[in-house]
C-alpha positions as semicolon CSV with decimal commas, in nm:
position;residue;x (nm);y (nm);z (nm)
1;X;4,342;0,487;-8,658
2;X;4,444;0,260;-8,945
3;X;4,187;0,083;-9,163
4;X;4,146;-0,099;-9,493
5;X;3,984;0,147;-9,732
6;X;3,812;0,069;-10,063
7;X;3,892;0,304;-10,352
8;X;3,700;0,145;-10,637
9;X;3,721;-0,192;-10,815
10;X;4,061;-0,351;-10,758
11;X;4,183;-0,064;-10,541
12;X;4,231;-0,078;-10,165
13;X;4,475;0,068;-9,914
14;X;4,574;0,032;-9,549
15;X;4,566;0,395;-9,445
16;X;4,485;0,652;-9,179
17;X;4,119;0,727;-9,104
18;X;3,954;0,931;-8,835
19;X;3,865;0,715;-8,536
20;X;3,486;0,667;-8,523
21;X;3,281;0,866;-8,274
22;X;2,944;0,814;-8,108
23;X;2,683;0,962;-8,344
24;X;2,361;0,840;-8,179
25;X;2,273;0,742;-7,821
26;X;2,231;0,378;-7,936
27;X;2,587;0,354;-8,077
28;X;2,890;0,177;-7,936
29;X;3,254;0,215;-8,037
30;X;3,435;-0,121;-8,041
31;X;3,809;-0,179;-8,054
32;X;3,872;-0,468;-8,292
33;X;4,053;-0,769;-8,145
34;X;4,005;-1,003;-8,442
35;X;3,838;-0,975;-8,778
36;X;3,835;-1,175;-9,099
37;X;3,773;-1,151;-9,474
38;X;3,450;-1,268;-9,633
39;X;3,383;-1,382;-9,987
40;X;3,146;-1,086;-10,007
41;X;3,445;-0,857;-9,951
42;X;3,600;-1,007;-10,264
43;X;3,279;-0,929;-10,454
44;X;3,309;-0,569;-10,329
45;X;3,669;-0,549;-10,447
46;X;3,560;-0,664;-10,793
47;X;3,299;-0,387;-10,808
48;X;3,002;-0,625;-10,786
49;X;2,831;-0,413;-10,517
50;X;2,806;-0,055;-10,648
51;X;2,651;0,070;-10,322
52;X;3,000;0,046;-10,169
53;X;3,163;0,380;-10,249
54;X;3,517;0,516;-10,263
55;X;3,654;0,573;-9,913
56;X;3,456;0,301;-9,737
57;X;3,623;0,092;-9,466
58;X;3,555;-0,273;-9,556
59;X;3,459;-0,564;-9,331
60;X;3,153;-0,685;-9,141
61;X;3,283;-0,955;-8,904
62;X;3,482;-0,962;-8,585
63;X;3,514;-0,966;-8,210
64;X;3,627;-0,675;-8,001
65;X;3,621;-0,480;-7,676
66;X;3,368;-0,206;-7,612
67;X;3,552;0,125;-7,594
68;X;3,260;0,362;-7,546
69;X;2,880;0,350;-7,544
70;X;2,604;0,596;-7,618
71;X;2,370;0,706;-7,342
72;X;2,089;0,473;-7,460
73;X;2,300;0,154;-7,463
74;X;2,201;-0,060;-7,165
75;X;2,334;-0,411;-7,239
76;X;2,703;-0,326;-7,275
77;X;2,969;-0,116;-7,105
78;X;3,331;-0,020;-7,162
79;X;3,558;-0,323;-7,143
80;X;3,301;-0,585;-7,246
81;X;3,419;-0,843;-7,499
82;X;3,166;-0,880;-7,781
83;X;3,086;-1,054;-8,108
84;X;3,001;-0,806;-8,382
85;X;2,707;-0,922;-8,591
86;X;2,736;-0,867;-8,964
87;X;2,374;-0,748;-8,952
88;X;2,270;-0,432;-8,767
89;X;1,925;-0,450;-8,609
90;X;1,717;-0,178;-8,444
91;X;1,486;-0,444;-8,296
92;X;1,183;-0,217;-8,332
93;X;1,085;-0,179;-8,698
94;X;0,831;-0,401;-8,876
95;X;1,104;-0,609;-9,040
96;X;1,288;-0,669;-8,713
97;X;0,964;-0,773;-8,544
98;X;0,931;-1,038;-8,819
99;X;1,286;-1,158;-8,753
100;X;1,404;-1,015;-9,086
101;X;1,693;-0,819;-8,938
102;X;1,866;-0,805;-9,275
103;X;1,591;-0,567;-9,391
104;X;1,591;-0,350;-9,077
105;X;1,467;-0,006;-9,177
106;X;1,760;0,154;-8,994
107;X;2,017;-0,121;-9,032
108;X;2,057;-0,452;-9,213
109;X;2,388;-0,523;-9,381
110;X;2,543;-0,180;-9,349
111;X;2,886;-0,254;-9,195
112;X;3,153;-0,238;-9,463
113;X;2,877;-0,166;-9,712
114;X;2,692;0,158;-9,637
115;X;2,894;0,259;-9,330
116;X;3,254;0,194;-9,226
117;X;3,326;-0,165;-9,124
118;X;3,545;-0,388;-8,914
119;X;3,875;-0,423;-9,101
120;X;4,004;-0,138;-8,889
121;X;4,136;-0,071;-8,542
122;X;3,798;0,066;-8,429
123;X;3,441;0,049;-8,556
124;X;3,114;0,224;-8,473
125;X;2,824;-0,016;-8,415
126;X;2,475;0,137;-8,446
127;X;2,195;-0,016;-8,235
128;X;2,458;-0,181;-8,021
129;X;2,214;-0,349;-7,781
130;X;2,072;-0,556;-8,070
131;X;2,383;-0,587;-8,288
132;X;2,646;-0,711;-8,041
133;X;2,664;-1,036;-7,843
134;X;2,852;-1,075;-7,511
135;X;3,146;-1,316;-7,497
136;X;3,206;-1,526;-7,183
137;X;3,542;-1,473;-7,015
138;X;3,683;-1,816;-7,103
139;X;3,551;-1,841;-7,461
140;X;3,770;-1,907;-7,765
141;X;3,734;-1,575;-7,944
142;X;3,885;-1,702;-8,270
143;X;3,605;-1,956;-8,300
144;X;3,345;-1,691;-8,218
145;X;3,452;-1,474;-8,513
146;X;3,277;-1,739;-8,724
147;X;2,949;-1,640;-8,555
148;X;2,964;-1,291;-8,702
149;X;2,856;-1,413;-9,044
150;X;2,944;-1,748;-9,200
151;X;2,780;-1,983;-8,951
152;X;2,441;-1,807;-8,944
153;X;2,465;-1,748;-9,320
154;X;2,524;-2,113;-9,402
155;X;2,258;-2,223;-9,155
156;X;1,983;-1,971;-9,232
157;X;2,027;-1,914;-9,605
158;X;2,125;-2,272;-9,686
159;X;2,001;-2,526;-9,433
160;X;1,687;-2,357;-9,301
161;X;1,577;-2,209;-9,633
162;X;1,648;-2,545;-9,795
163;X;1,424;-2,712;-9,534
164;X;1,674;-2,992;-9,476
165;X;1,502;-3,286;-9,307
166;X;1,612;-3,620;-9,160
167;X;1,691;-3,863;-9,440
168;X;1,727;-3,597;-9,711
169;X;1,990;-3,609;-9,982
170;X;2,162;-3,271;-9,979
171;X;2,408;-3,129;-10,231
172;X;2,620;-2,827;-10,141
173;X;2,771;-2,658;-10,445
174;X;3,079;-2,469;-10,333
175;X;3,311;-2,580;-10,052
176;X;3,429;-2,239;-9,946
177;X;3,381;-2,120;-9,587
178;X;3,007;-2,057;-9,620
179;X;2,946;-2,385;-9,802
180;X;3,138;-2,565;-9,527
181;X;2,934;-2,378;-9,265
182;X;2,620;-2,513;-9,436
183;X;2,777;-2,859;-9,426
184;X;2,846;-2,834;-9,052
185;X;2,499;-2,710;-8,963
186;X;2,306;-2,937;-9,202
187;X;2,412;-3,224;-8,979
188;X;2,180;-3,090;-8,706
189;X;1,900;-3,250;-8,914
190;X;2,066;-3,586;-8,992
191;X;2,036;-3,596;-9,372
192;X;2,119;-3,935;-9,522
193;X;2,364;-3,797;-9,780
194;X;2,572;-3,480;-9,787
195;X;2,725;-3,438;-10,132
196;X;2,976;-3,153;-10,165
197;X;3,076;-3,027;-10,509
198;X;3,374;-2,804;-10,582
199;X;3,668;-2,770;-10,822
200;X;3,934;-2,773;-10,548
201;X;4,054;-3,110;-10,417
202;X;4,188;-2,953;-10,098
203;X;3,848;-2,808;-10,010
204;X;3,683;-3,140;-10,089
205;X;3,928;-3,310;-9,853
206;X;3,823;-3,064;-9,582
207;X;3,456;-3,128;-9,662
208;X;3,505;-3,501;-9,604
209;X;3,665;-3,429;-9,267
210;X;3,367;-3,207;-9,181
211;X;3,108;-3,474;-9,259
212;X;3,050;-3,490;-9,635
213;X;2,942;-3,842;-9,731
214;X;3,033;-3,791;-10,099
215;X;3,246;-3,534;-10,281
216;X;3,259;-3,445;-10,650
217;X;3,525;-3,242;-10,828
218;X;3,326;-3,066;-11,101
219;X;3,648;-2,989;-11,291
220;X;3,710;-3,360;-11,344
221;X;3,389;-3,477;-11,502
222;X;3,021;-3,401;-11,544
223;X;2,893;-3,319;-11,195
224;X;2,528;-3,346;-11,297
225;X;2,577;-3,698;-11,428
226;X;2,765;-3,799;-11,115
227;X;2,494;-3,666;-10,884
228;X;2,225;-3,842;-11,086
229;X;2,420;-4,166;-11,068
230;X;2,445;-4,130;-10,690
231;X;2,071;-4,069;-10,657
232;X;1,941;-4,336;-10,899
233;X;1,842;-4,063;-11,143
234;X;1,611;-3,888;-10,897
235;X;1,822;-3,585;-10,808
236;X;1,871;-3,438;-10,463
237;X;1,613;-3,318;-10,213
238;X;1,805;-2,999;-10,135
239;X;2,064;-2,815;-10,347
240;X;2,251;-2,533;-10,172
241;X;2,425;-2,279;-10,396
242;X;2,723;-2,133;-10,206
243;X;2,927;-1,957;-10,474
244;X;2,726;-1,687;-10,651
245;X;2,794;-1,744;-11,022
246;X;2,579;-1,875;-11,307
247;X;2,746;-2,218;-11,355
248;X;2,695;-2,317;-10,991
249;X;2,336;-2,196;-10,988
250;X;2,266;-2,385;-11,310
251;X;2,419;-2,698;-11,159
252;X;2,172;-2,672;-10,870
253;X;1,881;-2,652;-11,114
254;X;2,010;-2,958;-11,301
255;X;2,053;-3,182;-10,996
256;X;1,741;-3,090;-10,800
257;X;1,479;-3,363;-10,775
258;X;1,104;-3,327;-10,803
259;X;0,963;-3,144;-10,501
260;X;1,309;-3,029;-10,398
261;X;1,445;-2,703;-10,262
262;X;1,718;-2,488;-10,415
263;X;1,858;-2,258;-10,146
264;X;2,073;-1,976;-10,281
265;X;2,343;-1,842;-10,049
266;X;2,589;-1,697;-10,301
267;X;2,620;-1,322;-10,366
268;X;2,534;-1,278;-10,733
269;X;2,700;-0,981;-10,899
270;X;2,567;-1,077;-11,242
271;X;2,240;-1,214;-11,376
272;X;2,174;-1,586;-11,415
273;X;1,939;-1,764;-11,653
274;X;1,642;-1,942;-11,502
275;X;1,546;-2,231;-11,728
276;X;1,174;-2,244;-11,665
277;X;1,129;-2,469;-11,968
278;X;1,284;-2,751;-11,764
279;X;1,179;-2,641;-11,415
280;X;0,813;-2,540;-11,450
281;X;0,676;-2,889;-11,384
282;X;0,916;-3,009;-11,112
283;X;0,737;-2,873;-10,802
284;X;1,059;-2,713;-10,680
285;X;1,111;-2,416;-10,449
286;X;1,390;-2,162;-10,505
287;X;1,477;-1,941;-10,209
288;X;1,700;-1,638;-10,167
289;X;1,803;-1,469;-9,846
290;X;2,041;-1,227;-9,687
291;X;2,138;-1,364;-9,348
292;X;1,924;-1,227;-9,064
293;X;2,143;-1,360;-8,779
294;X;1,831;-1,461;-8,585
295;X;1,999;-1,797;-8,515
296;X;2,317;-1,650;-8,369
297;X;2,214;-1,722;-8,005
298;X;2,136;-2,087;-8,095
299;X;2,462;-2,128;-8,285
300;X;2,652;-1,958;-8,003
301;X;2,541;-2,236;-7,767
302;X;2,651;-2,507;-8,011
303;X;2,996;-2,347;-8,049
304;X;3,047;-2,293;-7,675
305;X;2,947;-2,656;-7,608
306;X;3,176;-2,770;-7,894
307;X;2,891;-2,950;-8,072
308;X;3,034;-2,786;-8,382
309;X;3,390;-2,658;-8,415
310;X;3,403;-2,367;-8,661
311;X;3,761;-2,290;-8,558
312;X;3,861;-2,573;-8,791
313;X;3,767;-2,339;-9,079
314;X;4,060;-2,111;-8,990
315;X;4,366;-2,178;-9,206
316;X;4,575;-1,859;-9,185
317;X;4,665;-1,592;-8,929
318;X;4,782;-1,238;-8,995
319;X;4,824;-0,916;-8,802
320;X;4,556;-0,662;-8,886
321;X;4,819;-0,439;-9,048
322;X;4,896;-0,730;-9,286
323;X;4,545;-0,712;-9,430
324;X;4,664;-0,649;-9,787
325;X;4,874;-0,967;-9,772
326;X;4,576;-1,149;-9,619
327;X;4,358;-1,047;-9,914
328;X;4,617;-1,187;-10,153
329;X;4,613;-1,518;-9,966
330;X;4,233;-1,534;-9,937
331;X;4,187;-1,433;-10,301
332;X;4,422;-1,713;-10,412
333;X;4,248;-1,973;-10,200
334;X;4,321;-2,275;-10,418
335;X;4,695;-2,206;-10,435
336;X;4,721;-2,107;-10,068
337;X;4,472;-2,370;-9,941
338;X;4,292;-2,087;-9,764
339;X;3,952;-2,100;-9,597
340;X;3,910;-1,838;-9,325
341;X;4,189;-1,600;-9,229
342;X;4,210;-1,437;-8,887
343;X;4,341;-1,081;-8,861
344;X;4,449;-0,987;-8,509
345;X;4,481;-0,627;-8,396
346;X;4,803;-0,611;-8,195
347;X;4,786;-0,235;-8,132
């Protein structure tokens, strides 16, 4: 088969790989129909995640068709259309029983990280019964790709960890796909204000269309001062960090109000400074999380019923064999006005 293979920081190639085989009775082999590129994949390409080694097939999102199942797989059969979860879950270990699938003792985020991933013609899915979701025959599969990762990530790591409540003032720092997913799902809880902060006017335009009540371009003025002016000097109830760099994390700590919640979503490849000299007395909570995908069934219902429309996040389409070109587009998001790209396997 062909796959996108990582060869160290800044090095990747679309090349031949052995087609995956069943290794355990709980495995399934899935033929990729559609996949996409995540901001985390860009972190990998920069060398921010050293656990990803030379020769790894990248990618952890997608929908596909079951090609083969191990003898212990009972929920799926050859020919089933499925959503591939970015998180692999055995469903049996102590962490899984707590709903912390991301820390599964025999899974977690392994696709495109510790084992070969989804930016390929085929992928092996361990613990298939707990790590795949069936797709109804008439469903829009492009929209359902967003359920692999960004929708549960924005919802769980941002909205739920931030404890968004009715009437809250919420700031989302970063209007990329995951920040916009947090924006979409925060509206489940009817906050009074949804302030989105970014340096890209195009993304801020999209945020307004998706429900942002205020937008701030942090490249065109002091974002902290603007947020404080909007909140009568009190700061926000919830600040969601959706980028993964020090300036955006620091902005969250500057705009958070007393008793507020800072919910970190971003993948941080470098350390950030925590200014306890200004935060120690503010009664704030700072949360971190790797998505567990425990809310995928709930979000699936909202997408199928069109209560939210994540397909609007898709801006570009490529064939799977154009993945190198797709990375160039996704990596130059401001110039290309890119959010999510869809890669379709035509083979």
